[in-house]
Coordinates of C-alpha atoms and ligand atoms in Angstrom, one line a residue:
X1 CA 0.0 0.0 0.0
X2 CA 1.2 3.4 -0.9
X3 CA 0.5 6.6 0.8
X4 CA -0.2 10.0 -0.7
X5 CA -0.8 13.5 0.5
X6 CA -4.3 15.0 1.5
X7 CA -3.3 18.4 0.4
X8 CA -1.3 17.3 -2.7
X9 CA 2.4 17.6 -3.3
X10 CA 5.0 20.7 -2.4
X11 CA 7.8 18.9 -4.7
X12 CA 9.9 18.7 -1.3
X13 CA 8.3 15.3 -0.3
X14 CA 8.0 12.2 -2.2
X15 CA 4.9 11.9 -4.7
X16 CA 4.1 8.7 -2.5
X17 CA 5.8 6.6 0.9
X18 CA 5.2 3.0 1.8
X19 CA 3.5 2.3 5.1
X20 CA 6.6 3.0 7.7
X21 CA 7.7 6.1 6.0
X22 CA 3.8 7.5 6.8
X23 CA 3.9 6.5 9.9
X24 CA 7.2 7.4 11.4
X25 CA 7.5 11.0 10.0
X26 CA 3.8 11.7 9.7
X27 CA 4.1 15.3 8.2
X28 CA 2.8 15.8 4.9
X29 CA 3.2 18.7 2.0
X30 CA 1.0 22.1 3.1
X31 CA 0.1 20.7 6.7
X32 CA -1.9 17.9 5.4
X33 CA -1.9 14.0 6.0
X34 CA -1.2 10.7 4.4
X35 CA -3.9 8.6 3.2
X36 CA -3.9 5.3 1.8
X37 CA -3.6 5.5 -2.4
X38 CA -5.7 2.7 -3.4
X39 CA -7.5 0.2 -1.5
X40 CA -8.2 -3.4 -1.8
X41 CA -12.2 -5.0 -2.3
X42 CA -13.0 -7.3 0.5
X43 CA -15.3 -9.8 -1.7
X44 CA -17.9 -12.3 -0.1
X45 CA -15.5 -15.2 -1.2
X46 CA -13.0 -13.1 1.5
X47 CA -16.1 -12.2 4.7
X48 CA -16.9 -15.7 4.3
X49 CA -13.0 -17.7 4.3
X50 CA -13.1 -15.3 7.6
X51 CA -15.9 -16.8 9.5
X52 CA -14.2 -19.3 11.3
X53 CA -10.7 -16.7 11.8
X54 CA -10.0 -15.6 15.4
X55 CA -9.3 -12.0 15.7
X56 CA -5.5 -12.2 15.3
X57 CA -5.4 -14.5 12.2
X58 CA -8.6 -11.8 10.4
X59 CA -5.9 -9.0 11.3
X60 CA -3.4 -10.6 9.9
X61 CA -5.3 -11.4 7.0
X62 CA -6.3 -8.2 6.4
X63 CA -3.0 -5.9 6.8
X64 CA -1.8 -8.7 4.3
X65 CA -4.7 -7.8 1.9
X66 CA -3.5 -4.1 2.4
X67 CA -0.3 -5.0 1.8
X68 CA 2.1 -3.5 4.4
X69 CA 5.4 -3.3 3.8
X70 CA 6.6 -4.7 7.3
X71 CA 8.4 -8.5 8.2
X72 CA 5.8 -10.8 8.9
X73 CA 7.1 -11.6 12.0
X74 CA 7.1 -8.3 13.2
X75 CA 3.1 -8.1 12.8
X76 CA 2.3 -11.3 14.4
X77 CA 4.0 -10.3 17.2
X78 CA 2.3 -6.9 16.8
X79 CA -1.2 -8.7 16.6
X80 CA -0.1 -11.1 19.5
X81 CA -0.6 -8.0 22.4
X82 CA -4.5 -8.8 22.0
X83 CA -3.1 -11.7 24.0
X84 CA -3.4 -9.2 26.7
X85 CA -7.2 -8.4 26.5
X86 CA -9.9 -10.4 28.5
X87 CA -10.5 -12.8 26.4
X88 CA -7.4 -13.2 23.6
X89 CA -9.5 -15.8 21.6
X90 CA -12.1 -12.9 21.0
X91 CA -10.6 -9.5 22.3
X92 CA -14.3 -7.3 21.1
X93 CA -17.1 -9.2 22.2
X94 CA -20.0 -8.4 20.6
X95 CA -23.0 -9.0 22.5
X96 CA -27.0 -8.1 21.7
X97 CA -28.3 -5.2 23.8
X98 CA -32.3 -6.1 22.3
X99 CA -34.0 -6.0 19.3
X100 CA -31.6 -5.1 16.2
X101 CA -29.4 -3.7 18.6
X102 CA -25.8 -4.9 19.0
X103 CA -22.9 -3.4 21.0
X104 CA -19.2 -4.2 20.2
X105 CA -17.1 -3.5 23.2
X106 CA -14.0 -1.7 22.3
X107 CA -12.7 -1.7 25.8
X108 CA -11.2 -4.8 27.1
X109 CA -7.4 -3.8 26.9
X110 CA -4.9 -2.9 29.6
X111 CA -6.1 0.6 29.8
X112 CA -10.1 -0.1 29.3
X113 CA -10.7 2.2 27.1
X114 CA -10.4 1.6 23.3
X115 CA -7.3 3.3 22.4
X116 CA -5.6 0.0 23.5
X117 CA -7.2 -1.6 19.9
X118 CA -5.1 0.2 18.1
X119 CA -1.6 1.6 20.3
X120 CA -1.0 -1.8 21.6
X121 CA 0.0 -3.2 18.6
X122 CA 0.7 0.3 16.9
X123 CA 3.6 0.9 20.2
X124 CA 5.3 -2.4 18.9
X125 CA 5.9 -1.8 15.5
X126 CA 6.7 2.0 15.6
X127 CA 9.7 0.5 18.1
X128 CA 10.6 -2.0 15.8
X129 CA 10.8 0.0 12.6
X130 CA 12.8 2.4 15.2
X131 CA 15.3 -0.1 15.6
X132 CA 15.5 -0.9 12.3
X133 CA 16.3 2.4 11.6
X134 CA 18.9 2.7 14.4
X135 CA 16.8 5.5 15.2
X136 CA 15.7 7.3 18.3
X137 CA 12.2 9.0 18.6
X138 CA 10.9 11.3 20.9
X139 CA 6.6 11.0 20.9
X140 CA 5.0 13.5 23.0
X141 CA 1.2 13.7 23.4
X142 CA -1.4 15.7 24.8
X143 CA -4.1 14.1 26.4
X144 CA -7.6 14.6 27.8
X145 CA -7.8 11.3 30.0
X146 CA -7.5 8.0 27.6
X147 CA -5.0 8.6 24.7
X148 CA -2.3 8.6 27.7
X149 CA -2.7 6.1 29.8
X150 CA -2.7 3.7 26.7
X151 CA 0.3 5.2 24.8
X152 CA 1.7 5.2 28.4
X153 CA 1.1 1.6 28.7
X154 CA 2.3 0.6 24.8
X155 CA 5.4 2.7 24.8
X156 CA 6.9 2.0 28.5
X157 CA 10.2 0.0 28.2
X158 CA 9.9 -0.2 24.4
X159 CA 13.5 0.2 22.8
X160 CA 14.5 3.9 20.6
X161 CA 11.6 5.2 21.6
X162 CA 11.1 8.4 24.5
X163 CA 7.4 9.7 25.3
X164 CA 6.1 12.7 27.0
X165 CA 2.7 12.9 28.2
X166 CA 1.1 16.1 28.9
X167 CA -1.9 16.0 30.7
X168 CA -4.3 19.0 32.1
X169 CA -3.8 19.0 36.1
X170 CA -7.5 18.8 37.2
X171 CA -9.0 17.6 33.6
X172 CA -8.9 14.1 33.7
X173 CA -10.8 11.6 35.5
X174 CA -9.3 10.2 39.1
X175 CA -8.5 7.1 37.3
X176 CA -6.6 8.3 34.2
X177 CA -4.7 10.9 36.1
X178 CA -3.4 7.5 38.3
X179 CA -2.9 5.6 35.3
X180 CA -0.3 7.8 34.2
X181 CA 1.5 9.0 37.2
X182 CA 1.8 5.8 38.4
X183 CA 3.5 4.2 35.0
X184 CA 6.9 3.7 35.9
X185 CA 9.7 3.4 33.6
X186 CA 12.8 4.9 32.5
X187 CA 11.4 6.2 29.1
X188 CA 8.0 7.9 30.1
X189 CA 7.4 11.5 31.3
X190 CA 4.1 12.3 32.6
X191 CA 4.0 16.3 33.3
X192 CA 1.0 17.9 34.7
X193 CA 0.3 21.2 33.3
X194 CA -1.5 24.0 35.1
X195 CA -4.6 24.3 32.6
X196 CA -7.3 22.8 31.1
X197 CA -6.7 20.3 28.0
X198 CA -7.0 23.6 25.1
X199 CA -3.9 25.0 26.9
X200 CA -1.8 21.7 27.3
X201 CA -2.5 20.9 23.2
X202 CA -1.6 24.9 22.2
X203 CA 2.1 24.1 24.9
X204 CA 2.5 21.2 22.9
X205 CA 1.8 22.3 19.4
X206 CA 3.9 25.9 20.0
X207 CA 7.1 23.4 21.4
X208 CA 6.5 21.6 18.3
X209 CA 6.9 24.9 16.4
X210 CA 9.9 25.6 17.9
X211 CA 13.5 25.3 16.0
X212 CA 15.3 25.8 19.4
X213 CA 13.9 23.0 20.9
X214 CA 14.1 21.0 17.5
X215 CA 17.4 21.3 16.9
X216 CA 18.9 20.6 20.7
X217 CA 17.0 17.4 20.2
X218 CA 18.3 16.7 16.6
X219 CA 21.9 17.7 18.6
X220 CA 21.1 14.5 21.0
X221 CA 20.5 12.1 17.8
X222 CA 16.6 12.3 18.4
X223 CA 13.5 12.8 16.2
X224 CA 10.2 13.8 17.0
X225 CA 7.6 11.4 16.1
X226 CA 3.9 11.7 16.9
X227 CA 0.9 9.0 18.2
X228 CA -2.1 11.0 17.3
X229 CA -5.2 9.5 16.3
X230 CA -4.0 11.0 12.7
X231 CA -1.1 8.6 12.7
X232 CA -2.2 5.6 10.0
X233 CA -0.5 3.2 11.9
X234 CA -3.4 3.7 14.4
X235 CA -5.9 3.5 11.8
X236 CA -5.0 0.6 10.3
X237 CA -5.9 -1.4 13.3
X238 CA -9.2 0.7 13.6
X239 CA -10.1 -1.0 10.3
X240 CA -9.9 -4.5 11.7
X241 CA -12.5 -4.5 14.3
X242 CA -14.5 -3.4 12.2
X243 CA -15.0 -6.1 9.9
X244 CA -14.2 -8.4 12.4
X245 CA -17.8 -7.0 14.3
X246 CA -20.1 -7.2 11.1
X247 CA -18.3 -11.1 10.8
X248 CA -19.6 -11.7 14.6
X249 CA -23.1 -10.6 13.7
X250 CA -23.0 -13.2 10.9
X251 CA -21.6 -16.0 13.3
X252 CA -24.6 -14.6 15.5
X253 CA -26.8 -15.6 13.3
X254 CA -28.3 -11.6 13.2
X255 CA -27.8 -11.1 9.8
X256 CA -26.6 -13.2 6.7
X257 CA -23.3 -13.3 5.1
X258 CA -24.0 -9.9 2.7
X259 CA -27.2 -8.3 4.4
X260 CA -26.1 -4.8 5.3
X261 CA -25.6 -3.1 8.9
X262 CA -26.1 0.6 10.7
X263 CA -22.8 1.2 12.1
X264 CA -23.0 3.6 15.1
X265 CA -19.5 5.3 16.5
X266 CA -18.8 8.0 19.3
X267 CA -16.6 10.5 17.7
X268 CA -14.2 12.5 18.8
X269 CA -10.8 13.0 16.2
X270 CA -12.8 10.8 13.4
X271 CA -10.3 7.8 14.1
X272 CA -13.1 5.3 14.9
X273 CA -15.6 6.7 12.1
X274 CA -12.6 6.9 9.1
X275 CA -12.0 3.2 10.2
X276 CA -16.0 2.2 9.4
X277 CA -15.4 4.3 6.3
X278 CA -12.4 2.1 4.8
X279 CA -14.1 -1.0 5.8
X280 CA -17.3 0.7 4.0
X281 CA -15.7 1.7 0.9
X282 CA -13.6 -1.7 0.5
X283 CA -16.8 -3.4 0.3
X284 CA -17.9 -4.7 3.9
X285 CA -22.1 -4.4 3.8
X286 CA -22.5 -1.2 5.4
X287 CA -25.4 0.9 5.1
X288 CA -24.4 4.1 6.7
X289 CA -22.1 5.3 9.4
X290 CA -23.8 7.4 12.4
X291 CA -21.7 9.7 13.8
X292 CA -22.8 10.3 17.2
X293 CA -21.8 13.8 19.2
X294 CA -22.5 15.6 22.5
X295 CA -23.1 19.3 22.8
X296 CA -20.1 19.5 20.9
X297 CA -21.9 19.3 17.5
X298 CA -19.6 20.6 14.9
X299 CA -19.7 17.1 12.9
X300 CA -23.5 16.5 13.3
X301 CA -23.9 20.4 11.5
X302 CA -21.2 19.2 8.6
X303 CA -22.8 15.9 8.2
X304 CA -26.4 17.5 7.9
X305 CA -26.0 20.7 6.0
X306 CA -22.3 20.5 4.4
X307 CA -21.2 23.3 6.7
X308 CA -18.1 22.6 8.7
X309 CA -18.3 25.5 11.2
X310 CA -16.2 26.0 14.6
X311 CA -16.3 29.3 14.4
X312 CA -19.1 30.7 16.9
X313 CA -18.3 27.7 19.1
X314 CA -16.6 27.7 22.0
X315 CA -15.4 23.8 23.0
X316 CA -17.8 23.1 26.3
X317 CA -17.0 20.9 28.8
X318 CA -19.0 17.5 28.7
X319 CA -19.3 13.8 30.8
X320 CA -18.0 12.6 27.9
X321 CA -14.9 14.5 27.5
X322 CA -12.7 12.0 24.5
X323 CA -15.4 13.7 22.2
X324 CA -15.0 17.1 23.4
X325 CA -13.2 18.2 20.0
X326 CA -14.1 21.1 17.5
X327 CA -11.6 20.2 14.8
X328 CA -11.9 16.2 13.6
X329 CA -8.7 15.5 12.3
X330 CA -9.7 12.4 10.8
X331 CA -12.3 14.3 8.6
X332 CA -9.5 15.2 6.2
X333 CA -9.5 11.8 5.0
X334 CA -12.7 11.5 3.8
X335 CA -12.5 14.7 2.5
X336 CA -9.2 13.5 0.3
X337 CA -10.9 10.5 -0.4
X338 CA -13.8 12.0 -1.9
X339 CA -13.1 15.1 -3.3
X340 CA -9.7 14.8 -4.1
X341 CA -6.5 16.7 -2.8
X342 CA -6.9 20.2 -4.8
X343 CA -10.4 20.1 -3.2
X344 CA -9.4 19.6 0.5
X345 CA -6.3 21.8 0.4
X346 CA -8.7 24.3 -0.4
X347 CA -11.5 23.2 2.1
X348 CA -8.9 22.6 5.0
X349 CA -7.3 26.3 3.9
X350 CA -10.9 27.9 4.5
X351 CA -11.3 26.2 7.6
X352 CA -8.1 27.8 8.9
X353 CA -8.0 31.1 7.8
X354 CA -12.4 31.6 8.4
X355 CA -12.9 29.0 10.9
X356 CA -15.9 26.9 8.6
X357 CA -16.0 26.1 5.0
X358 CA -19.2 25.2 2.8
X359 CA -19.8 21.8 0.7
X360 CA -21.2 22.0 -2.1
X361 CA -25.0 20.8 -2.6
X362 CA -23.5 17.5 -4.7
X363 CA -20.6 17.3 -2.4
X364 CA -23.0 17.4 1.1
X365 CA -25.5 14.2 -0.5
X366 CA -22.1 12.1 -1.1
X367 CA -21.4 12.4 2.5
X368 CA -25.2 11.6 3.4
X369 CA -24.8 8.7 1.2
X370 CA -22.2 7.4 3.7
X371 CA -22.6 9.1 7.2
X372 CA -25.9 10.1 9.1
X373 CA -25.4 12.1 12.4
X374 CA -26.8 13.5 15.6
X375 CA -25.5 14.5 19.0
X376 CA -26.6 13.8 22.9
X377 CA -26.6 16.0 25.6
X378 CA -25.1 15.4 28.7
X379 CA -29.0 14.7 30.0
X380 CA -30.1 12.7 27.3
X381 CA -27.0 10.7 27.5
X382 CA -27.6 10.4 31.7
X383 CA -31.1 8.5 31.1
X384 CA -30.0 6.7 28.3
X385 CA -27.6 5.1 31.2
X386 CA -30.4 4.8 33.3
X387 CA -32.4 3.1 31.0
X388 CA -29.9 0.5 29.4
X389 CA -28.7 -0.3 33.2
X390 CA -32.0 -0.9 34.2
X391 CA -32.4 -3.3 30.9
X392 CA -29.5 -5.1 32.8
X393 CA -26.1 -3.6 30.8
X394 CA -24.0 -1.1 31.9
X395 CA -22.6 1.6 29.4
X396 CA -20.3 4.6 29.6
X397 CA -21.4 8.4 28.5
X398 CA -19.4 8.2 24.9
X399 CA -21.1 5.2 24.1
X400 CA -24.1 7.0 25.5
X401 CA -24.6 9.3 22.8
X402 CA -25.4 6.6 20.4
X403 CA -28.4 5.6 21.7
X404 CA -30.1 8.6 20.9
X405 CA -29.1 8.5 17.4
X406 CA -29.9 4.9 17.0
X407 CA -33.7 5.8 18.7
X408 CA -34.6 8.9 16.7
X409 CA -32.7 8.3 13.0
X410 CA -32.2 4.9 12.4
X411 CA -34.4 2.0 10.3
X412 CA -35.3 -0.5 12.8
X413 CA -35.1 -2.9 10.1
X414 CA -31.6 -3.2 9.7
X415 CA -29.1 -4.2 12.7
X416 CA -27.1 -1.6 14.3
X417 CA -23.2 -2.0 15.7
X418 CA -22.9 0.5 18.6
X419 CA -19.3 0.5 18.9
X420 CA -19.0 0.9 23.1
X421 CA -15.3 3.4 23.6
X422 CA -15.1 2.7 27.7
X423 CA -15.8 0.3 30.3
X424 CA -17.6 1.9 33.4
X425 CA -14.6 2.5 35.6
X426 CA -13.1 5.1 33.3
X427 CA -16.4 7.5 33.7
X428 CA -17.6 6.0 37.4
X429 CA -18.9 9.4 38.9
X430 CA -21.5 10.0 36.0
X431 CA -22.9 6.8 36.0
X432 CA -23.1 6.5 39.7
X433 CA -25.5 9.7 39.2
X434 CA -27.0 7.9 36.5
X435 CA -27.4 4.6 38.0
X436 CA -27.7 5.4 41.8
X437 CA -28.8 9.2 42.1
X438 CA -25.4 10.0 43.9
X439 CA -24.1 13.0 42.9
X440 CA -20.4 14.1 43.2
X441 CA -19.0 10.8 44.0
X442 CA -15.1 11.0 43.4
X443 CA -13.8 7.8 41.8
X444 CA -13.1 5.6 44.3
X445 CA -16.4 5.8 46.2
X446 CA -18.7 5.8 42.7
X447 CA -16.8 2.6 41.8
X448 CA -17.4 0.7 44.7
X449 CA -21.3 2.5 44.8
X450 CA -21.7 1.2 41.3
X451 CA -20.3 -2.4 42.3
X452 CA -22.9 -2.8 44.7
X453 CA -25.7 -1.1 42.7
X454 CA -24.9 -3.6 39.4
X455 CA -23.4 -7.0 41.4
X456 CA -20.3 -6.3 39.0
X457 CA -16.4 -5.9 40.4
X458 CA -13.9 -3.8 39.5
X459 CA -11.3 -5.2 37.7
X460 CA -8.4 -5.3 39.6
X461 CA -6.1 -3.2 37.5
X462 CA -8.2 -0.3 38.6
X463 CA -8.8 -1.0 41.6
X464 CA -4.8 -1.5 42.3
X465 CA -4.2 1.9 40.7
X466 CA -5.4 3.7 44.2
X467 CA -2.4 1.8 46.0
X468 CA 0.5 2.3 43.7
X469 CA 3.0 4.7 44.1
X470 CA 2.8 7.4 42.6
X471 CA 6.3 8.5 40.5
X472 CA 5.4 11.0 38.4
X473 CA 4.8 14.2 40.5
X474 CA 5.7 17.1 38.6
X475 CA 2.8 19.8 37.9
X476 CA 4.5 22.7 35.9
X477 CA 4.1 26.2 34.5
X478 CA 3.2 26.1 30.7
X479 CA 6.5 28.2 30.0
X480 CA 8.6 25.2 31.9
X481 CA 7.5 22.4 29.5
X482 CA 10.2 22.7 27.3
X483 CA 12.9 22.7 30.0
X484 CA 11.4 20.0 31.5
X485 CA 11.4 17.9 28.8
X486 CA 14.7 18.6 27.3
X487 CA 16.0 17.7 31.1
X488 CA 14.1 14.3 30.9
X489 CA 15.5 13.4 27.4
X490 CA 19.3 14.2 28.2
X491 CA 19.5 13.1 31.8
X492 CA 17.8 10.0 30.3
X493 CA 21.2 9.8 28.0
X494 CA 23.6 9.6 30.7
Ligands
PLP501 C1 -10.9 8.5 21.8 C2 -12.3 8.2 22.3 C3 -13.5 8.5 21.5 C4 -13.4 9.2 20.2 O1 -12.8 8.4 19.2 P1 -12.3 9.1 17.8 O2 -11.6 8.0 17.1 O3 -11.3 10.1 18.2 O4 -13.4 9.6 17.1 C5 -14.7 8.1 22.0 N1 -14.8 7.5 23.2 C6 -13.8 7.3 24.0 C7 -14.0 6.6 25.3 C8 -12.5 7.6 23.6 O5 -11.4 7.3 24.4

């Protein structure tokens, strides 16, 4: 598989790069992204010689069919970290919530939350191609409570490769915030930063800006790399479960080998969505993608009337905080992928420079043809909680939002895949108010309410993280980031 540029070609970059190249230096010509070339058809003769694959060997299947350019031994071993889930015969459970109503459960990794799908295999082979390479790499992140605590948990120990976490003092959930301080290892930084999650991301994207701080680290034989949910390695593995759910159905028996599906995903950066997308377009029986929001709407408006708009909208705090995002990075994709690169160079310019841009009327029905879209408020979402607990399952507030898009705009007559982002213990406060009436729980106490309200435990890496110790204390000024990074990577040298 090749990969070009969203925003076409500067002349300065190659006219195309094989997978490792796009996923180890992930900047493209004019600030855009690289996006696969061509992709392959995933015929019935392919869905069905699937049925009877466990997760790993469809994966494997699958990157093979997309042919990337990386040893073979190199993905198994990749693939084999779904060892560490639950259940490593069948890592995303799909169970029936009622009716045509299915939930896959994206959650069952180290970290519970579903960023493990795709960085626990994504951390290996970033290090390997990194040894390869004879290279060092320096990731840093931002994070709003679940990107961290799984890159944390992917990258720790992992040879040629540094990472940085920032994360907003105060803007993450009890639980997160101890998954990261309290991941110990000589290659991971964890800084607290005295802000909210808008302030850590600017820190981070004006250090990134910086030549200074570029070129000390270039001095110290070190490149920055990045683990954003724009990064392809991370996509790729969003493609897998996807197929890999709609296959599960089949085995179900709740639909036929061909019979098409709703698929319902709770968006954030696009990551999830773009994934149902590829599967989509490469011919897995999809009928549309819902795009589920809260308050923060932007995609539900772009979806709807063509107009991508963040201008009059400030980002507003919500319970489910991985989808409080204005700007979808992943958008730009689809974008590329339908219009072409002239097209979203030109789009992605207006969104920059006027804060919105405007699909055409031809343009906004080929996204309809493919994505539907609401959003949830915080409320809403609240007695959707209730109500599915009471029905006897307990659900998180991202995958929350689906509900209501799956009640008010979708055909009863098809099946739906919810895709379910979080297990309970990341979120516990709002779904002890949910479940139990108990407002302002902190973690620890709505965990233990919400054991005893549901006759469910706590698995015990959470419940371990309130007795480790804690070794990453540092909570610092915005203008000491740099500092304190540069300190971490050359005292890490010596
Ligand atoms: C990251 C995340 C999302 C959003 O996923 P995208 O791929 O960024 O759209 C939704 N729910 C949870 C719990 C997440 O961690």
């Amino acid at each position: 598989m090749r990969f070009v540029e969203t925003r076409g070609n500067d002349a300065s970059h190659a006219e195309s790069v094989g997978f490792c190249e796009a996923i180890l230096s992930p900047i493209a010509s004019f600030g855009g992204i690289y996006s696969p070339e061509t992709l392959p058809q995933l015929d019935q003769e392919f869905l069905k010689s699937q049925l009877s694959a466990p997760y790993k060997s469809l994966a494997l299947s699958l990157i093979a069919l997309l042919g990337i350019d990386v040893d073979s031994n190199i993905l198994q071993k990749a693939v084999d970290l779904y060892d560490t889930f639950d259940d490593s015969e069948n890592p995303v459970p799909v169970v029936r919530l009622h009716d045509n109503l299915y939930i896959s459960e994206l959650y069952h990794g180290p970290t519970r939350a579903f960023k493990d799908i795709a960085l626990q295999p994504f951390g290996l082979l970033l290090s390997r191609l990194a040894q390869r390479q004879d290279q060092q790499y320096l990731i840093l992140t931002a994070t709003s409570g679940d990107t961290g605590p799984a890159a944390l948990e992917t990258f720790k120990n992992r040879d040629n490769i540094r990472l940085v976490c920032l994360y907003p003092k105060g803007g993450t959930s009890d639980v997160q915030r101890l998954q990261m301080v309290t991941e110990s290892a000589g290659n991971l930084k964890v800084i607290g930063i005295d802000g909210n999650f808008d302030d850590t991301q600017s820190a981070l994207k004006s250090m990134l800006a910086s030549p200074s701080f570029k070129q000390q680290l270039q001095a110290r034989g070190i490149l920055l790399s990045a683990a954003n949910s724009v990064n392809f390695g991370r996509i790729l593995f969003q493609i897998i479960y996807h197929v890999h759910s709609y296959l599960e159905l089949v085995r179900q028996s709740a639909i036929s080998l061909g019979e098409k599906v709703y698929l319902n995903v709770p968006s954030g950066n696009f990551g999830n969505a773009l994934g149902a997308y590829y599967a989509r377009k490469m011919g897995l029986p999809v009928e549309r993608i819902m795009i589920s929001s809260n308050a923060n709407n932007v995609l539900t408006e772009w979806i709807n009337t063509g107009c991508y708009n963040i201008g009059d909208k400030p980002l507003i705090s919500t319970t489910s905080p991985a989808m409080d995002i204005l700007k979808s990075s992943n958008v730009e994709r689809v974008l590329f992928d339908l219009f072409g690169p002239q097209r979203t160079r030109q789009l992605m310019q207006q969104l920059d420079e006027n804060q919105c841009y405007q699909l055409d009327t031809a343009e906004s029905r080929q996204i309809q043809e493919i994505f539907a879209a609401d959003y949830c408020t915080d409320e809403e979402g609240m007695a959707y909680i209730r109500q599915t607990f009471e029905a006897g399952y307990l659900i998180d507030p991202h995958t929350a939002t689906c509900l209501k898009s799956w009640e008010f705009h979708t055909p009863k007559s098809l099946v739906t895949i919810v895709y379910s982002t979080a297990e309970w213990t990341k979120f516990s406060p709002v779904i002890d108010e949910a479940i139990t009436g108990n407002a302002g729980n902190p973690d620890q106490l709505a965990l233990e309410s919400i054991e005893h309200a549901a006759g469910i435990e706590v698995p015990e890496v959470i419940r371990a993280l309130f007795t480790r110790p804690v070794c990453h204390d540092a909570v610092i000024d915005i203008a000491d980031i740099e500092a304190e990074v540069m300190r971490f990577v050359g005292c890490d040298r010596e």
